[in-house]
Coordinates of C-alpha atoms in Angstrom, one line a residue:
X24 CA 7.8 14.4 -8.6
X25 CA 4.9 13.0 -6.3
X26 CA 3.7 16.0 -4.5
X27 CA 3.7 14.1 -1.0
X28 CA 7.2 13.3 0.6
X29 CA 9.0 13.6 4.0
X30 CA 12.1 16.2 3.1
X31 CA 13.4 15.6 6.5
X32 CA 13.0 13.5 9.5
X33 CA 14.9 14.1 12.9
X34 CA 14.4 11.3 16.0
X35 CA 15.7 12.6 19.5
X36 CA 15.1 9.3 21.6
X37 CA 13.2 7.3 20.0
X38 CA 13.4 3.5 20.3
X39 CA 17.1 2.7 19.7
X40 CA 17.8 6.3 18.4
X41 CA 19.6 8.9 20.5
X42 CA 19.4 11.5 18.1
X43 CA 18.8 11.3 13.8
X44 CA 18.6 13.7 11.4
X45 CA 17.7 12.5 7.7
X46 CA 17.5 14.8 4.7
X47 CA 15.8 13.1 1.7
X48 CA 14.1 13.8 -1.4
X49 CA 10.8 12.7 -3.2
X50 CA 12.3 9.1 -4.7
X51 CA 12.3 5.9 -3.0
X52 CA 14.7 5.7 -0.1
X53 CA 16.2 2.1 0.4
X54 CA 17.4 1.4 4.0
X55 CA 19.9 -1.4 4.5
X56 CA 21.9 -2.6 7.9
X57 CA 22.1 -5.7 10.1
X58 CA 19.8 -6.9 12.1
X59 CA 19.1 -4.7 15.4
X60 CA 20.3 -1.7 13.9
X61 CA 17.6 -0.1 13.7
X62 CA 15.9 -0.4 10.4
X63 CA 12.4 -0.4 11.4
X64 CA 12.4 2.1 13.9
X65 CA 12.9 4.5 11.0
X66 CA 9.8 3.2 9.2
X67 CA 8.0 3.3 12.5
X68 CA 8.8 7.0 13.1
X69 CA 7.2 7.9 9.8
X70 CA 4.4 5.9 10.8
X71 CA 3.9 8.2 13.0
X72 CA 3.0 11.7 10.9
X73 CA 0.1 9.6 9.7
X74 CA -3.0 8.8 12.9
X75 CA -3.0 5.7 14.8
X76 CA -0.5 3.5 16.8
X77 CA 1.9 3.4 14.1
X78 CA 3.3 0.2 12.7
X79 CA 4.3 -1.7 15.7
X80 CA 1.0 -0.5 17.2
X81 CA 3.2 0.6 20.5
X82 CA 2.1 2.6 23.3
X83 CA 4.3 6.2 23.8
X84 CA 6.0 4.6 26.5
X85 CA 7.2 2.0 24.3
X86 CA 8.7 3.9 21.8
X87 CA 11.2 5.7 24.2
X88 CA 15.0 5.0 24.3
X89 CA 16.2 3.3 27.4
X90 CA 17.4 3.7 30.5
X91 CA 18.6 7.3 29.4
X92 CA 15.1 9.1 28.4
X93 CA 12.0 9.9 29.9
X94 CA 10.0 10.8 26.5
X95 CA 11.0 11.0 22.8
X96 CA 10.3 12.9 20.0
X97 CA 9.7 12.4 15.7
X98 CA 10.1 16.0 13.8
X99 CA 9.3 15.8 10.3
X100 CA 9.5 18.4 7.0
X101 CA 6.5 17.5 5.1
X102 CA 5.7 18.5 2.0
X103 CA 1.9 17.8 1.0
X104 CA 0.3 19.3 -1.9
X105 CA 3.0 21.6 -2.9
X106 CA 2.7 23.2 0.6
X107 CA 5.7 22.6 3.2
X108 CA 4.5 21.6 6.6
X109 CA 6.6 20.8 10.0
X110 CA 5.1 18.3 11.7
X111 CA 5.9 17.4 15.2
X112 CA 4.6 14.6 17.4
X113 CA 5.9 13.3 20.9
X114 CA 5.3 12.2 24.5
X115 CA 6.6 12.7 27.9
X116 CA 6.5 10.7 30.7
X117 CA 5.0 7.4 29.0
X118 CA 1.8 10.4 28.1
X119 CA -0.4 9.7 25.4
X120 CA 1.3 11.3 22.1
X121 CA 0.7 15.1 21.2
X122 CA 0.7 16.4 17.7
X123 CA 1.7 19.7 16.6
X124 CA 1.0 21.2 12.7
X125 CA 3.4 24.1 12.3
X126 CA 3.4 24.7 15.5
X127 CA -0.1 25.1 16.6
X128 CA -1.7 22.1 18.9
X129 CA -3.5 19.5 16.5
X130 CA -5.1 16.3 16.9
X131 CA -4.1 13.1 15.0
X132 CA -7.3 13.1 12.7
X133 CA -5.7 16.1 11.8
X134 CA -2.7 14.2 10.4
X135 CA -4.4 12.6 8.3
X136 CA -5.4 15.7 6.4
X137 CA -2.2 16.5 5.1
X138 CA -0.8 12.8 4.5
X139 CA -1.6 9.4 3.6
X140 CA 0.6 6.5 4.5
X141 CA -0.1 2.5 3.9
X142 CA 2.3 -0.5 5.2
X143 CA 3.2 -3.5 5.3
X144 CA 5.1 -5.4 7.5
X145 CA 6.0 -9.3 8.5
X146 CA 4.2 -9.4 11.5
X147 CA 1.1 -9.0 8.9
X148 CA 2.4 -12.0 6.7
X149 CA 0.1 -14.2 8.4
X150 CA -3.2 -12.0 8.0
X151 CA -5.1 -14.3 6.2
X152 CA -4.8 -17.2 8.5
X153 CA -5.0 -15.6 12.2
X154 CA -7.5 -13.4 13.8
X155 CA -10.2 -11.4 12.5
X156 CA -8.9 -8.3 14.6
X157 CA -5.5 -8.1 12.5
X158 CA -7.9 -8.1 8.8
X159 CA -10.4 -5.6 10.4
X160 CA -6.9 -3.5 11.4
X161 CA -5.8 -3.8 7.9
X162 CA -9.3 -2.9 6.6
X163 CA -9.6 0.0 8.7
X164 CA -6.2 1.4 7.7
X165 CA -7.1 0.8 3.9
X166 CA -10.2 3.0 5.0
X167 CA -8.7 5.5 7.0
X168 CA -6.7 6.4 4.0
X169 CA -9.3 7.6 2.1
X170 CA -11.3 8.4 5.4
X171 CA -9.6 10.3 7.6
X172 CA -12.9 11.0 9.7
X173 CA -13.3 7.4 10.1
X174 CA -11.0 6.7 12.9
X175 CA -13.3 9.5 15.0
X176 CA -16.3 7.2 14.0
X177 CA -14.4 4.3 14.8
X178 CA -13.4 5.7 18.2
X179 CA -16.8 6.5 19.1
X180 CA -18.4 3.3 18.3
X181 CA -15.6 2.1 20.5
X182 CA -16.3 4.4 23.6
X183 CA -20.3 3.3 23.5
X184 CA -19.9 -0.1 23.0
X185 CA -17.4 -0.3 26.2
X186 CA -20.2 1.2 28.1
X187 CA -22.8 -1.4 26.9
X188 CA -20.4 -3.9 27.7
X189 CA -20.0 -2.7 31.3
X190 CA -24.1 -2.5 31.7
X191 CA -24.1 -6.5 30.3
X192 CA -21.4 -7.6 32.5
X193 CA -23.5 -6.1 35.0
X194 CA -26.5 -7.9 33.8
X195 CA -28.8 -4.3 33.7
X196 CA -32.1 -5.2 31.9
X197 CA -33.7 -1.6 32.4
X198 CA -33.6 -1.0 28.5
X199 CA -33.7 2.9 29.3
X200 CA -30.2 2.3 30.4
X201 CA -29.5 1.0 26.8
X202 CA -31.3 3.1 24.3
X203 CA -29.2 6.1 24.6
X204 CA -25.8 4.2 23.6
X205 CA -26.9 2.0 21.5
X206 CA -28.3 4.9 19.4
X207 CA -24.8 6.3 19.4
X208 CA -23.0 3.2 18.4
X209 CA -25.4 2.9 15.9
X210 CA -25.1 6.5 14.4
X211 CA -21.2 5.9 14.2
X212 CA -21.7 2.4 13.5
X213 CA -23.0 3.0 9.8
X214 CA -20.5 5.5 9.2
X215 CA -18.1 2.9 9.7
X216 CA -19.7 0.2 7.6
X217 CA -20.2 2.8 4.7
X218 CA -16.6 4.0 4.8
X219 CA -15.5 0.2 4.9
X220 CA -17.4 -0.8 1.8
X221 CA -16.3 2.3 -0.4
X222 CA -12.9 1.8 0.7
X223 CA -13.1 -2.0 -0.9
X224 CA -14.9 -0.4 -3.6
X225 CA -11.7 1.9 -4.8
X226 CA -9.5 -1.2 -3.9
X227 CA -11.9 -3.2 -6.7
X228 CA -11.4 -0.5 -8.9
X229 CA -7.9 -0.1 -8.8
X230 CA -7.4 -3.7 -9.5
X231 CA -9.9 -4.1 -12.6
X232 CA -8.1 -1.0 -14.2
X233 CA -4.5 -2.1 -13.8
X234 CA -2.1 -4.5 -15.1
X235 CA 0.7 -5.7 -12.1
X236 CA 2.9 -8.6 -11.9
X237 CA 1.5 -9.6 -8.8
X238 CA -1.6 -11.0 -7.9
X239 CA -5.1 -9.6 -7.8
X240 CA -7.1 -10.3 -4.3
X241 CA -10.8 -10.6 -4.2
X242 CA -12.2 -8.8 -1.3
X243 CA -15.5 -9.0 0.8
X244 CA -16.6 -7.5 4.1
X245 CA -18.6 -10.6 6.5
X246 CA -19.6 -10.1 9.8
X247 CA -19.2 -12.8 12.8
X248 CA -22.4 -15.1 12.9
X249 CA -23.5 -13.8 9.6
X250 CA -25.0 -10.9 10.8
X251 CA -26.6 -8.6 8.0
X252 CA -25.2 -5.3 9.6
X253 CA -28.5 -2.7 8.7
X254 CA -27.4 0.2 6.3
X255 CA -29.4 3.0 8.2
X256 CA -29.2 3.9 12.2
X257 CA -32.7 3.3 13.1
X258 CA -32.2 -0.2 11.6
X259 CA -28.8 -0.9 13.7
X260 CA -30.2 0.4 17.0
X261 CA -33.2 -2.4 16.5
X262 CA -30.3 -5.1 15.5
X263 CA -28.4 -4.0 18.9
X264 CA -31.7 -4.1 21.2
X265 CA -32.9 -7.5 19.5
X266 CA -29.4 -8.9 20.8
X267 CA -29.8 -7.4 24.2
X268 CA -30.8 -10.8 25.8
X269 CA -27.7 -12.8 24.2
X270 CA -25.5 -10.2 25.0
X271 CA -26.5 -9.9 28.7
X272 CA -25.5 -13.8 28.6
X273 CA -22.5 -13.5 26.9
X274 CA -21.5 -10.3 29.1
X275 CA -20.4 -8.5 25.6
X276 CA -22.0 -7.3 22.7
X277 CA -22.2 -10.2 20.1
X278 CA -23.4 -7.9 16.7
X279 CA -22.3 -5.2 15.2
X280 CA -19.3 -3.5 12.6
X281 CA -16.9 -4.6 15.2
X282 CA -17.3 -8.0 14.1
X283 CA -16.5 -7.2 11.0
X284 CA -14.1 -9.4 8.8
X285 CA -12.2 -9.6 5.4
X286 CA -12.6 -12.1 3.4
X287 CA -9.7 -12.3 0.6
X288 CA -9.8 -14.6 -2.4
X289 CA -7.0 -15.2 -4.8
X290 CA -8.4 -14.4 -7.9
X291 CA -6.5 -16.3 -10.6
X292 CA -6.3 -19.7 -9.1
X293 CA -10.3 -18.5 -7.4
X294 CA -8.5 -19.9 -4.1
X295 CA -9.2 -18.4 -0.3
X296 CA -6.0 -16.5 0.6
X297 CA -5.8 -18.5 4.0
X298 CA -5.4 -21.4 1.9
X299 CA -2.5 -20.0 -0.5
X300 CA 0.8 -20.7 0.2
X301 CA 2.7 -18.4 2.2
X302 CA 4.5 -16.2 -0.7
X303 CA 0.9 -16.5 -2.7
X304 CA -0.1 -14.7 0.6
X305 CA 2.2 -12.2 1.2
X306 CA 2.1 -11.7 -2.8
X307 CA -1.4 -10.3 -2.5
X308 CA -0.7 -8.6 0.4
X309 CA 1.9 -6.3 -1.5
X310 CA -0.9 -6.4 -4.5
X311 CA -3.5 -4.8 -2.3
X312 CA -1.0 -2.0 -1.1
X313 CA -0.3 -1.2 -4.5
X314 CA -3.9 -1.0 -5.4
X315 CA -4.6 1.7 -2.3
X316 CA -1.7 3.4 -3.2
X317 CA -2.8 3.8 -6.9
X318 CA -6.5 4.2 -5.8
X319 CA -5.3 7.3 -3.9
X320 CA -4.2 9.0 -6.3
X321 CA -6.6 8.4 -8.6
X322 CA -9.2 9.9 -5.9
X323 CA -6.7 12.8 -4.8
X324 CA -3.9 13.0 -7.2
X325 CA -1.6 12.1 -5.1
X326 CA 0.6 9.2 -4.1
X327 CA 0.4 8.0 -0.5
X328 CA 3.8 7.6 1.3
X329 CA 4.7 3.8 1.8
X330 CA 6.4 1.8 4.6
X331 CA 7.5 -1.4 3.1
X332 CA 9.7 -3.6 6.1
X333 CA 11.6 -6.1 5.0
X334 CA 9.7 -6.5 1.4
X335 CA 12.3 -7.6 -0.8
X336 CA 14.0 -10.3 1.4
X337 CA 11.1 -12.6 0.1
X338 CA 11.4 -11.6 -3.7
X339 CA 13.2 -12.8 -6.2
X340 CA 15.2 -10.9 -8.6
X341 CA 12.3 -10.4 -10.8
X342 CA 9.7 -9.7 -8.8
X343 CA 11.8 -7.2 -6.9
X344 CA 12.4 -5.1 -10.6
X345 CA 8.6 -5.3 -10.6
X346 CA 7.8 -4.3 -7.6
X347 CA 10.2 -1.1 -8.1
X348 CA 8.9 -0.6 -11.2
X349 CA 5.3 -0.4 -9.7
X350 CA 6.6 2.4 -6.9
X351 CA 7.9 4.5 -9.4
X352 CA 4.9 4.5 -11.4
X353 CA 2.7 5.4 -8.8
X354 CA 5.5 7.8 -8.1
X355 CA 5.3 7.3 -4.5
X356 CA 8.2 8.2 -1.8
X357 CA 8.8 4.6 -0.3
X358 CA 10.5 3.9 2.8
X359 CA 11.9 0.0 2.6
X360 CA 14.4 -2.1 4.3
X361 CA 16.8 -4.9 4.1
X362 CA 20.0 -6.0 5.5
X363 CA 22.3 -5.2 2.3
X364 CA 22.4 -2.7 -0.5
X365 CA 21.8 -5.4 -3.4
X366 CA 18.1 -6.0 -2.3
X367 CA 18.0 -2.8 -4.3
X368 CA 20.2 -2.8 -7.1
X369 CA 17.0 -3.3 -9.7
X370 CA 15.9 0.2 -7.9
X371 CA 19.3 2.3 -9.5
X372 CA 20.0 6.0 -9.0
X373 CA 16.0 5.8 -9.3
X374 CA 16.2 5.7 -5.5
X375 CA 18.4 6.9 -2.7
X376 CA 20.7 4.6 -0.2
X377 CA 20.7 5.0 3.6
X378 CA 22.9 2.8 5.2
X379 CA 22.0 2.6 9.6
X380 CA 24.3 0.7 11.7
X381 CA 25.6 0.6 15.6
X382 CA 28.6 2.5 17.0
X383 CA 29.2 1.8 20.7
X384 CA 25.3 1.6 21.4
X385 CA 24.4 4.2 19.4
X386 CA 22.9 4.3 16.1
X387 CA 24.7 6.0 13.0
X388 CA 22.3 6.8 9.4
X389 CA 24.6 8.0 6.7
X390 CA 23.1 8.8 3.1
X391 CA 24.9 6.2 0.4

């Protein structure tokens, strides 16, 4: 049995749920209802034990049930390296979300500690063709994983860059004004690049070292522009001065990790995933989850948990058996949806049934 599962999950107000309580085991758990019922809310809950926005990437005030509620609240049974924890996360009021570890205060870095948990969902199918900010997101996550300390890096290189920004919009050119930031963007700044390239290094790995019936995904890290993003501090303080007089033009700051992309190639066909078709696409996609999962517990013994929304809707019969197959290798709990029990019929009694559906505007989740 993996030694990293939710054992219970209880929802008081959150999104569409007035109150759920779930009791589960380590296997797979397949979730299946129509449309609206509530499916993802679920997956976005558990989202929530690991840090971050969770999967919708929603603000607290978001996630709260309507018009009834003025906060909500996700309460989990953990268990994480044959230790039990209860982990409890909520907001009031629209607040930012608060974090308790059996029940002492935490913080959501904290979280991260204790579990691991990758995604993937359809509002990512089109990652290769869109933005640079939605492959840096997915980067970062793949990152975080092995990294929990990386979204405090990322977080500071965030807070100093919005203060060099405001000093550029303001067109300051005393550079005293300047060094003092840019020293500290550039001290969290090579953290994050570090943490960014080792991350691809284990997804590399991982791929070379297993066999999978789904594609394999070359992956480099570019920058915007081309930049060549220094590998030391002192080196990326110089890089941010040097582009003081383009950024004062452009009112923002043009260089740096936050420019970051992710490049993807499909290996076999030695095609760029943005020019793939679309199942080729999402194909990788569910490769490079699997190859974090299994990376993970090759660097900690243990399986991440995974959040797979509406996954099997684009799989055939075949690929879905080898996609289950693959989970219950890696031995992973995996949360997964659909809208009827015989997206999972190649799963078996290998994996447990929840069925959620509507009563009267309020949700119902009964184990099958």
């Amino acid at each position: 049995m993996p030694n990293l599962a939710v054992e219970s999950l209880n929802l008081s107000h959150f999104r569409s749920h007035q109150v759920v309580q779930i009791a589960c085991d380590a296997r797979p758990i397949a979730i299946y209802g129509a449309n609206g019922a509530g499916k993802t809310n679920i997956l976005e809950a558990v989202s929530l034990l690991s840090p971050g926005r969770g999967v919708r990437r929603a603000s607290a005030e978001e996630m709260t049930r309507r018009p009834e509620a003025l906060g909500w609240k996700v309460k989990s049974v953990l268990r994480s390296q044959d230790r039990l924890h209860e982990v409890e996360t909520w907001s009031e009021n629209g607040s930012a979300r608060q974090v308790r570890i059996d029940g002492k205060a935490a913080t959501q870095v904290m979280l991260g500690r204790i579990t691991r948990v990758l995604w993937l969902i359809p509002a990512m199918d089109r990652l290769w063709i869109e933005g640079a900010d939605g492959r840096r997101r997915f980067l970062d996550r793949m990152t975080l994983s092995f990294r929990p300390s990386h979204a405090d890096n990322v977080l500071a290189y965030e807070k100093n860059m919005r203060e060099r920004n405001r000093l550029l919009k303001d067109q300051v050119q005393d550079a005293h004004w300047y060094r003092a930031i840019e020293g500290q963007m550039a001290e969290a700044g090579v953290k994050i690049r570090a943490a960014r390239v080792e991350a691809l290094m284990h997804i590399h790995a991982s791929q070379e070292r297993t066999e999978t019936a789904f594609p394999t995904a070359n992956l480099t890290l570019t920058n915007a522009e081309n930049v060549e993003i220094p590998e030391n501090s002192e080196d990326l303080a110089a890089l941010l001065a040097s582009y003081r007089g383009r950024d004062i033009a452009a009112g923002r700051t043009l260089a740096g990790p936050h420019r970051d992309d992710l490049y993807g190639v499909f290996a076999a066909k030695d095609v760029p995933a943005k020019d793939s078709s679309t199942g080729e696409q999402k194909a990788l996609l569910i490769s490079l989850i699997l190859a974090n999962g299994r990376a993970l517990k090759e660097q900690t013994g243990i399986p991440p948990i995974l959040l797979l929304d509406e996954v099997a809707a684009h799989l055939d019969a075949g690929r879905r058996a080898a996609l289950y197959d693959e989970i219950c290798a890696l031995g992973a709990q995996a949360w997964m949806t659909g809208t009827g029990p015989e997206l999972f019929e190649e799963f078996g009694a290998r994996a447990q049934h929840l069925l959620v559906s509507e009563n009267n505007n309020k949700s119902e989740v009964e184990m099958q």
